[in-house]
Short mmCIF file of N, CA and C in Angstrom, two decimals:
data_model
loop_
_atom_site.label_atom_id
_atom_site.label_comp_id
_atom_site.label_asym_id
_atom_site.label_seq_id
_atom_site.Cartn_x
_atom_site.Cartn_y
_atom_site.Cartn_z
N MET A 74 14.48 68.15 -39.90
CA MET A 74 15.11 68.01 -38.59
C MET A 74 14.79 66.62 -38.03
N LYS A 75 15.74 66.11 -37.38
CA LYS A 75 15.70 64.82 -36.80
C LYS A 75 15.07 64.98 -35.18
N PRO A 76 14.10 64.18 -34.89
CA PRO A 76 13.68 64.39 -33.57
C PRO A 76 14.67 63.76 -32.53
N ASP A 77 14.77 64.39 -31.45
CA ASP A 77 15.67 63.93 -30.47
C ASP A 77 14.95 62.85 -29.50
N ASN A 78 15.41 61.73 -29.46
CA ASN A 78 14.70 60.69 -28.71
C ASN A 78 15.26 60.51 -27.37
N ASP A 79 16.34 61.18 -26.93
CA ASP A 79 16.82 60.88 -25.63
C ASP A 79 16.19 61.69 -24.68
N ILE A 80 15.42 61.00 -23.78
CA ILE A 80 14.59 61.79 -22.76
C ILE A 80 15.40 62.36 -21.72
N LEU A 81 16.59 61.86 -21.42
CA LEU A 81 17.32 62.54 -20.29
C LEU A 81 17.91 63.87 -20.83
N LYS A 82 18.12 64.06 -22.14
CA LYS A 82 18.53 65.35 -22.67
C LYS A 82 17.36 66.39 -22.66
N GLN A 83 16.23 65.79 -22.86
CA GLN A 83 15.06 66.73 -22.84
C GLN A 83 14.64 67.28 -21.41
N VAL A 84 14.93 66.36 -20.40
CA VAL A 84 14.58 66.79 -19.02
C VAL A 84 15.77 67.26 -18.31
N ASP A 85 15.73 68.46 -17.67
CA ASP A 85 16.85 69.14 -16.99
C ASP A 85 17.07 68.32 -15.76
N ARG A 86 18.21 67.93 -15.49
CA ARG A 86 18.66 67.04 -14.34
C ARG A 86 18.74 67.91 -13.08
N ARG A 87 18.81 69.19 -13.27
CA ARG A 87 18.92 69.99 -12.06
C ARG A 87 17.57 70.60 -11.61
N SER A 88 16.57 70.19 -12.23
CA SER A 88 15.21 70.74 -11.89
C SER A 88 14.83 69.94 -10.60
N GLY A 89 13.82 70.58 -9.84
CA GLY A 89 13.35 69.91 -8.57
C GLY A 89 14.00 70.50 -7.34
N MET A 90 13.99 69.68 -6.28
CA MET A 90 14.54 70.08 -4.97
C MET A 90 15.97 69.68 -4.96
N THR A 91 16.70 70.44 -4.10
CA THR A 91 18.13 70.05 -3.81
C THR A 91 18.31 70.05 -2.34
N VAL A 92 19.22 69.37 -1.89
CA VAL A 92 19.68 69.25 -0.56
C VAL A 92 20.98 69.83 -0.29
N PRO A 93 21.01 70.58 0.83
CA PRO A 93 22.31 71.22 1.12
C PRO A 93 23.56 70.30 1.26
N ASP A 94 24.70 70.82 1.06
CA ASP A 94 25.82 69.97 1.24
C ASP A 94 26.12 69.44 2.60
N ASP A 95 26.35 68.19 2.69
CA ASP A 95 26.71 67.45 4.00
C ASP A 95 25.45 67.43 4.86
N TYR A 96 24.20 67.51 4.32
CA TYR A 96 23.13 67.49 5.12
C TYR A 96 22.83 66.06 5.66
N PHE A 97 23.07 65.07 4.96
CA PHE A 97 22.81 63.62 5.61
C PHE A 97 24.09 63.26 6.34
N ALA A 98 25.17 63.86 6.19
CA ALA A 98 26.29 63.45 7.11
C ALA A 98 26.02 63.89 8.52
N ASN A 99 25.33 65.00 8.74
CA ASN A 99 24.99 65.63 10.07
C ASN A 99 23.62 65.31 10.51
N PHE A 100 22.83 64.57 9.63
CA PHE A 100 21.47 64.44 9.93
C PHE A 100 21.09 63.56 11.29
N ALA A 101 21.89 62.47 11.51
CA ALA A 101 21.67 61.74 12.73
C ALA A 101 22.07 62.54 13.95
N ARG A 102 23.10 63.27 13.90
CA ARG A 102 23.55 64.08 15.08
C ARG A 102 22.46 65.21 15.34
N GLN A 103 21.99 65.86 14.31
CA GLN A 103 21.01 66.99 14.47
C GLN A 103 19.75 66.31 15.11
N MET A 104 19.35 65.18 14.59
CA MET A 104 18.07 64.63 15.13
C MET A 104 18.16 64.33 16.54
N MET A 105 19.24 63.63 17.01
CA MET A 105 19.39 63.35 18.35
C MET A 105 19.40 64.57 19.21
N GLN A 106 19.98 65.65 18.77
CA GLN A 106 19.88 66.93 19.45
C GLN A 106 18.43 67.41 19.80
N GLN A 107 17.65 67.28 18.70
CA GLN A 107 16.30 67.68 18.81
C GLN A 107 15.39 66.77 19.65
N LEU A 108 15.71 65.54 19.92
CA LEU A 108 14.83 64.72 20.68
C LEU A 108 15.03 64.94 22.09
N PRO A 109 13.91 65.00 22.89
CA PRO A 109 13.93 65.26 24.22
C PRO A 109 14.64 64.09 25.10
N GLU A 110 15.22 64.37 26.22
CA GLU A 110 15.86 63.42 26.92
C GLU A 110 14.71 62.58 27.69
N LYS A 111 14.90 61.26 27.58
CA LYS A 111 13.85 60.38 28.24
C LYS A 111 14.56 59.22 28.84
N GLU A 112 14.15 58.84 29.95
CA GLU A 112 14.83 57.74 30.55
C GLU A 112 14.10 56.44 30.07
N PHE A 113 14.97 55.43 29.84
CA PHE A 113 14.42 54.13 29.31
C PHE A 113 13.71 53.40 30.44
N GLU A 114 12.77 52.58 30.04
CA GLU A 114 12.17 51.64 31.00
C GLU A 114 13.06 50.69 31.52
N SER A 115 12.74 50.12 32.57
CA SER A 115 13.62 49.02 33.20
C SER A 115 13.56 47.97 32.21
N THR A 116 14.86 47.20 32.24
CA THR A 116 14.98 45.99 31.40
C THR A 116 14.24 44.79 31.89
N ASP A 117 13.81 44.84 33.18
CA ASP A 117 13.10 43.54 33.76
C ASP A 117 11.70 43.56 33.10
N LYS A 118 11.55 42.50 32.32
CA LYS A 118 10.22 42.39 31.50
C LYS A 118 9.23 41.62 32.43
N LYS A 119 8.05 42.08 32.51
CA LYS A 119 7.05 41.43 33.20
C LYS A 119 6.47 40.25 32.39
N ILE A 120 6.50 39.05 32.81
CA ILE A 120 5.92 38.02 32.14
C ILE A 120 4.69 37.56 32.74
N LEU A 121 3.66 37.71 31.97
CA LEU A 121 2.26 37.41 32.40
C LEU A 121 2.08 35.96 32.38
N PRO A 122 1.39 35.39 33.42
CA PRO A 122 1.12 33.98 33.45
C PRO A 122 0.16 33.54 32.15
N ARG A 123 0.35 32.45 31.64
CA ARG A 123 -0.67 31.86 30.63
C ARG A 123 -2.02 31.59 31.18
N THR A 124 -3.02 32.02 30.41
CA THR A 124 -4.23 31.80 30.86
C THR A 124 -4.76 30.38 30.47
N TRP A 125 -5.95 29.96 31.04
CA TRP A 125 -6.37 28.58 30.82
C TRP A 125 -6.72 28.52 29.27
N TRP A 126 -7.20 29.44 28.55
CA TRP A 126 -7.37 29.37 27.21
C TRP A 126 -6.13 29.14 26.33
N GLN A 127 -5.22 29.95 26.73
CA GLN A 127 -3.79 29.87 26.08
C GLN A 127 -3.18 28.55 26.28
N ARG A 128 -3.44 27.84 27.27
CA ARG A 128 -2.80 26.56 27.40
C ARG A 128 -3.82 25.32 26.77
N CYS A 129 -4.98 25.68 26.63
CA CYS A 129 -5.90 24.66 25.94
C CYS A 129 -6.04 24.90 24.50
N ARG A 130 -5.76 26.07 24.05
CA ARG A 130 -6.07 26.39 22.50
C ARG A 130 -5.63 25.44 21.56
N PRO A 131 -4.23 25.05 21.73
CA PRO A 131 -3.73 23.98 20.65
C PRO A 131 -4.54 22.81 20.64
N TYR A 132 -4.99 22.22 21.76
CA TYR A 132 -5.68 21.05 21.93
C TYR A 132 -7.07 21.25 21.33
N VAL A 133 -7.68 22.24 21.56
CA VAL A 133 -9.04 22.56 21.04
C VAL A 133 -8.95 22.66 19.52
N TYR A 134 -7.97 23.41 19.00
CA TYR A 134 -7.84 23.41 17.48
C TYR A 134 -7.47 22.14 16.78
N LEU A 135 -6.67 21.26 17.49
CA LEU A 135 -6.47 19.97 17.11
C LEU A 135 -7.81 19.09 17.00
N ALA A 136 -8.44 19.21 18.10
CA ALA A 136 -9.88 18.30 18.12
C ALA A 136 -10.73 18.86 17.03
N ALA A 137 -10.81 20.17 16.89
CA ALA A 137 -11.68 20.72 15.77
C ALA A 137 -11.16 20.34 14.43
N MET A 138 -9.93 20.11 14.14
CA MET A 138 -9.47 19.67 12.93
C MET A 138 -9.92 18.17 12.65
N PHE A 139 -9.68 17.43 13.74
CA PHE A 139 -10.12 15.94 13.48
C PHE A 139 -11.46 15.82 13.29
N ALA A 140 -12.30 16.69 14.02
CA ALA A 140 -13.84 16.56 13.95
C ALA A 140 -14.23 17.07 12.55
N GLY A 141 -13.60 18.00 11.96
CA GLY A 141 -13.86 18.31 10.63
C GLY A 141 -13.48 17.22 9.59
N ILE A 142 -12.28 16.55 9.76
CA ILE A 142 -12.00 15.56 8.93
C ILE A 142 -12.98 14.49 8.96
N TRP A 143 -13.32 13.99 10.21
CA TRP A 143 -14.43 13.07 10.35
C TRP A 143 -15.76 13.34 9.67
N CYS A 144 -16.19 14.59 9.83
CA CYS A 144 -17.43 15.04 9.15
C CYS A 144 -17.29 14.90 7.64
N MET A 145 -16.20 15.26 7.14
CA MET A 145 -15.99 15.22 5.58
C MET A 145 -15.95 13.72 5.24
N MET A 146 -15.31 12.92 6.01
CA MET A 146 -15.27 11.43 5.58
C MET A 146 -16.80 10.94 5.69
N LYS A 147 -17.65 11.24 6.60
CA LYS A 147 -18.78 10.91 6.68
C LYS A 147 -19.75 11.31 5.46
N VAL A 148 -19.55 12.64 5.17
CA VAL A 148 -20.34 13.17 3.95
C VAL A 148 -19.93 12.41 2.81
N PHE A 149 -18.65 12.30 2.52
CA PHE A 149 -18.19 11.70 1.27
C PHE A 149 -18.51 10.21 1.26
N ASN A 150 -18.53 9.38 2.36
CA ASN A 150 -18.98 8.09 2.46
C ASN A 150 -20.41 7.97 2.11
N ASP A 151 -21.16 8.90 2.57
CA ASP A 151 -22.58 8.96 2.41
C ASP A 151 -22.96 9.11 0.92
N ILE A 152 -22.24 10.00 0.25
CA ILE A 152 -22.44 10.32 -1.16
C ILE A 152 -22.17 9.08 -1.94
N GLY A 153 -20.99 8.42 -1.62
CA GLY A 153 -20.51 7.25 -2.34
C GLY A 153 -21.48 6.06 -2.24
N SER A 154 -22.11 5.83 -0.99
CA SER A 154 -23.00 4.80 -0.84
C SER A 154 -24.36 4.94 -1.59
N ARG A 155 -24.64 6.25 -1.69
CA ARG A 155 -25.93 6.51 -2.43
C ARG A 155 -25.76 6.26 -4.02
N THR A 156 -24.68 6.62 -4.46
CA THR A 156 -24.46 6.32 -5.98
C THR A 156 -24.09 4.96 -6.22
N ALA A 157 -23.53 4.23 -5.29
CA ALA A 157 -23.24 2.79 -5.51
C ALA A 157 -24.47 1.89 -5.63
N ASP A 158 -25.52 2.30 -4.82
CA ASP A 158 -26.75 1.51 -4.80
C ASP A 158 -27.61 1.87 -6.05
N MET A 159 -27.33 2.91 -6.80
CA MET A 159 -28.20 3.26 -7.87
C MET A 159 -28.11 2.35 -9.02
N SER A 160 -29.09 1.62 -9.37
CA SER A 160 -29.09 0.88 -10.52
C SER A 160 -30.59 1.11 -11.18
N ILE A 161 -30.86 0.52 -12.34
CA ILE A 161 -32.11 0.74 -12.95
C ILE A 161 -33.20 0.00 -12.00
N GLU A 162 -32.84 -1.15 -11.42
CA GLU A 162 -33.87 -1.73 -10.59
C GLU A 162 -34.27 -0.95 -9.39
N ASN A 163 -33.31 -0.37 -8.81
CA ASN A 163 -33.48 0.55 -7.63
C ASN A 163 -34.03 1.92 -7.86
N ASN A 164 -34.06 2.28 -9.24
CA ASN A 164 -34.42 3.65 -9.65
C ASN A 164 -35.65 3.67 -10.46
N PRO A 165 -36.89 3.84 -9.89
CA PRO A 165 -38.19 3.69 -10.70
C PRO A 165 -38.15 4.71 -11.75
N VAL A 166 -37.58 5.88 -11.63
CA VAL A 166 -37.64 6.97 -12.58
C VAL A 166 -36.91 6.57 -13.86
N MET A 167 -35.69 6.08 -13.71
CA MET A 167 -34.77 5.65 -14.83
C MET A 167 -35.50 4.48 -15.38
N ALA A 168 -36.14 3.56 -14.73
CA ALA A 168 -36.70 2.40 -15.32
C ALA A 168 -37.94 2.74 -16.20
N SER A 169 -38.63 3.66 -15.74
CA SER A 169 -39.88 4.15 -16.54
C SER A 169 -39.37 4.90 -17.76
N VAL A 170 -38.35 5.72 -17.70
CA VAL A 170 -37.93 6.29 -18.84
C VAL A 170 -37.29 5.44 -19.84
N LEU A 171 -36.38 4.47 -19.45
CA LEU A 171 -35.88 3.53 -20.47
C LEU A 171 -36.92 2.66 -21.01
N SER A 172 -37.96 2.40 -20.31
CA SER A 172 -38.92 1.46 -20.90
C SER A 172 -39.98 2.16 -21.89
N SER A 173 -39.83 3.36 -21.92
CA SER A 173 -40.80 4.25 -22.79
C SER A 173 -40.24 4.09 -24.25
N ASP A 174 -41.13 4.03 -25.18
CA ASP A 174 -40.68 4.12 -26.70
C ASP A 174 -40.38 5.55 -27.05
N HIS A 175 -40.91 6.47 -26.46
CA HIS A 175 -40.53 7.92 -26.61
C HIS A 175 -39.11 8.26 -26.48
N PHE A 176 -38.53 7.58 -25.44
CA PHE A 176 -37.09 7.81 -25.11
C PHE A 176 -36.23 7.24 -26.36
N TYR A 177 -36.51 6.02 -26.93
CA TYR A 177 -35.75 5.49 -27.97
C TYR A 177 -35.97 6.23 -29.25
N ASP A 178 -37.08 6.90 -29.39
CA ASP A 178 -37.36 7.59 -30.52
C ASP A 178 -36.36 8.71 -30.77
N TYR A 179 -36.07 9.41 -29.61
CA TYR A 179 -35.19 10.60 -29.59
C TYR A 179 -33.69 10.40 -29.09
N TYR A 180 -33.53 9.19 -28.71
CA TYR A 180 -32.09 8.87 -28.19
C TYR A 180 -31.13 8.76 -29.42
N SER A 181 -30.10 9.45 -29.38
CA SER A 181 -29.14 9.43 -30.48
C SER A 181 -28.17 8.47 -30.37
N ILE A 182 -27.91 7.57 -31.33
CA ILE A 182 -26.95 6.39 -31.21
C ILE A 182 -26.03 6.67 -32.44
N ASP A 183 -25.74 7.96 -32.77
CA ASP A 183 -24.82 8.14 -33.97
C ASP A 183 -23.37 7.83 -33.63
N ASN A 184 -23.02 7.95 -32.27
CA ASN A 184 -21.52 7.81 -31.96
C ASN A 184 -21.21 6.27 -31.63
N VAL A 185 -22.22 5.42 -31.67
CA VAL A 185 -21.96 4.04 -31.42
C VAL A 185 -21.51 3.22 -32.70
N ASP A 186 -20.39 2.65 -32.58
CA ASP A 186 -19.81 1.91 -33.72
C ASP A 186 -20.49 0.63 -33.78
N GLU A 187 -20.98 0.16 -34.97
CA GLU A 187 -21.74 -1.03 -35.10
C GLU A 187 -20.86 -2.31 -34.85
N TYR A 188 -19.62 -2.17 -35.22
CA TYR A 188 -18.60 -3.31 -35.03
C TYR A 188 -18.50 -3.55 -33.57
N ASP A 189 -18.19 -2.41 -32.87
CA ASP A 189 -18.03 -2.62 -31.26
C ASP A 189 -19.27 -3.14 -30.59
N LEU A 190 -20.47 -2.71 -31.21
CA LEU A 190 -21.76 -3.24 -30.59
C LEU A 190 -21.86 -4.78 -30.84
N MET A 191 -21.58 -5.23 -32.09
CA MET A 191 -21.70 -6.56 -32.38
C MET A 191 -20.72 -7.38 -31.53
N GLU A 192 -19.42 -6.87 -31.44
CA GLU A 192 -18.45 -7.57 -30.75
C GLU A 192 -18.83 -7.67 -29.21
N GLU A 193 -19.45 -6.58 -28.63
CA GLU A 193 -19.86 -6.70 -27.29
C GLU A 193 -21.02 -7.66 -27.10
N MET A 194 -21.77 -7.81 -28.04
CA MET A 194 -23.00 -8.70 -27.91
C MET A 194 -22.48 -10.08 -28.09
N TYR A 195 -21.57 -10.36 -29.01
CA TYR A 195 -20.93 -11.60 -29.11
C TYR A 195 -20.19 -12.18 -27.86
N ASN A 196 -19.50 -11.12 -27.22
CA ASN A 196 -18.65 -11.57 -25.82
C ASN A 196 -19.78 -11.76 -24.86
N GLU A 197 -20.97 -11.22 -24.87
CA GLU A 197 -21.94 -11.47 -23.76
C GLU A 197 -22.70 -12.75 -24.16
N GLY A 198 -22.57 -13.37 -25.21
CA GLY A 198 -23.39 -14.54 -25.59
C GLY A 198 -24.60 -14.23 -26.28
N VAL A 199 -24.82 -13.12 -26.75
CA VAL A 199 -26.24 -12.81 -27.23
C VAL A 199 -26.14 -13.24 -28.78
N THR A 200 -27.16 -14.18 -29.17
CA THR A 200 -27.23 -14.66 -30.57
C THR A 200 -28.70 -14.29 -31.12
N LEU A 201 -28.85 -14.52 -32.35
CA LEU A 201 -30.23 -14.16 -32.87
C LEU A 201 -31.37 -14.99 -32.35
N GLU A 202 -31.10 -16.15 -31.90
CA GLU A 202 -32.05 -16.98 -31.29
C GLU A 202 -32.50 -16.37 -29.91
N ASN A 203 -31.58 -15.77 -29.07
CA ASN A 203 -31.85 -15.09 -27.91
C ASN A 203 -32.62 -13.92 -28.11
N LEU A 204 -32.47 -13.24 -29.22
CA LEU A 204 -33.31 -11.86 -29.29
C LEU A 204 -34.70 -12.23 -29.76
N LYS A 205 -35.09 -13.35 -30.37
CA LYS A 205 -36.36 -13.60 -30.75
C LYS A 205 -37.22 -14.00 -29.72
#
């Protein structure tokens, strides 16, 4: 036997709940009949005066935004000035590490191309006489 793969044929379409005929055609009228009569409020809307905070709030938010931007600029400028002044002469820790022989024993120079190193030394004017 071949299995039937059509799901709609397997499920009865008439199962479940049913709605009486013309139920939704009369639904709105029946609902209005069941609601109690109520008078609507007057159409005159009461407009409340704006408070001091409601008037000043946009300006306070604007000032807070500019204060935040100013603080961020100060922080980033401070970080930038700290890294710009960092050199071996100004950093005693780096100077002591680079001057130790222990650092050069374990420092890997496998990724340095000898040709690029010689060309850079030539461009800087380093000769064998200068090295001795």
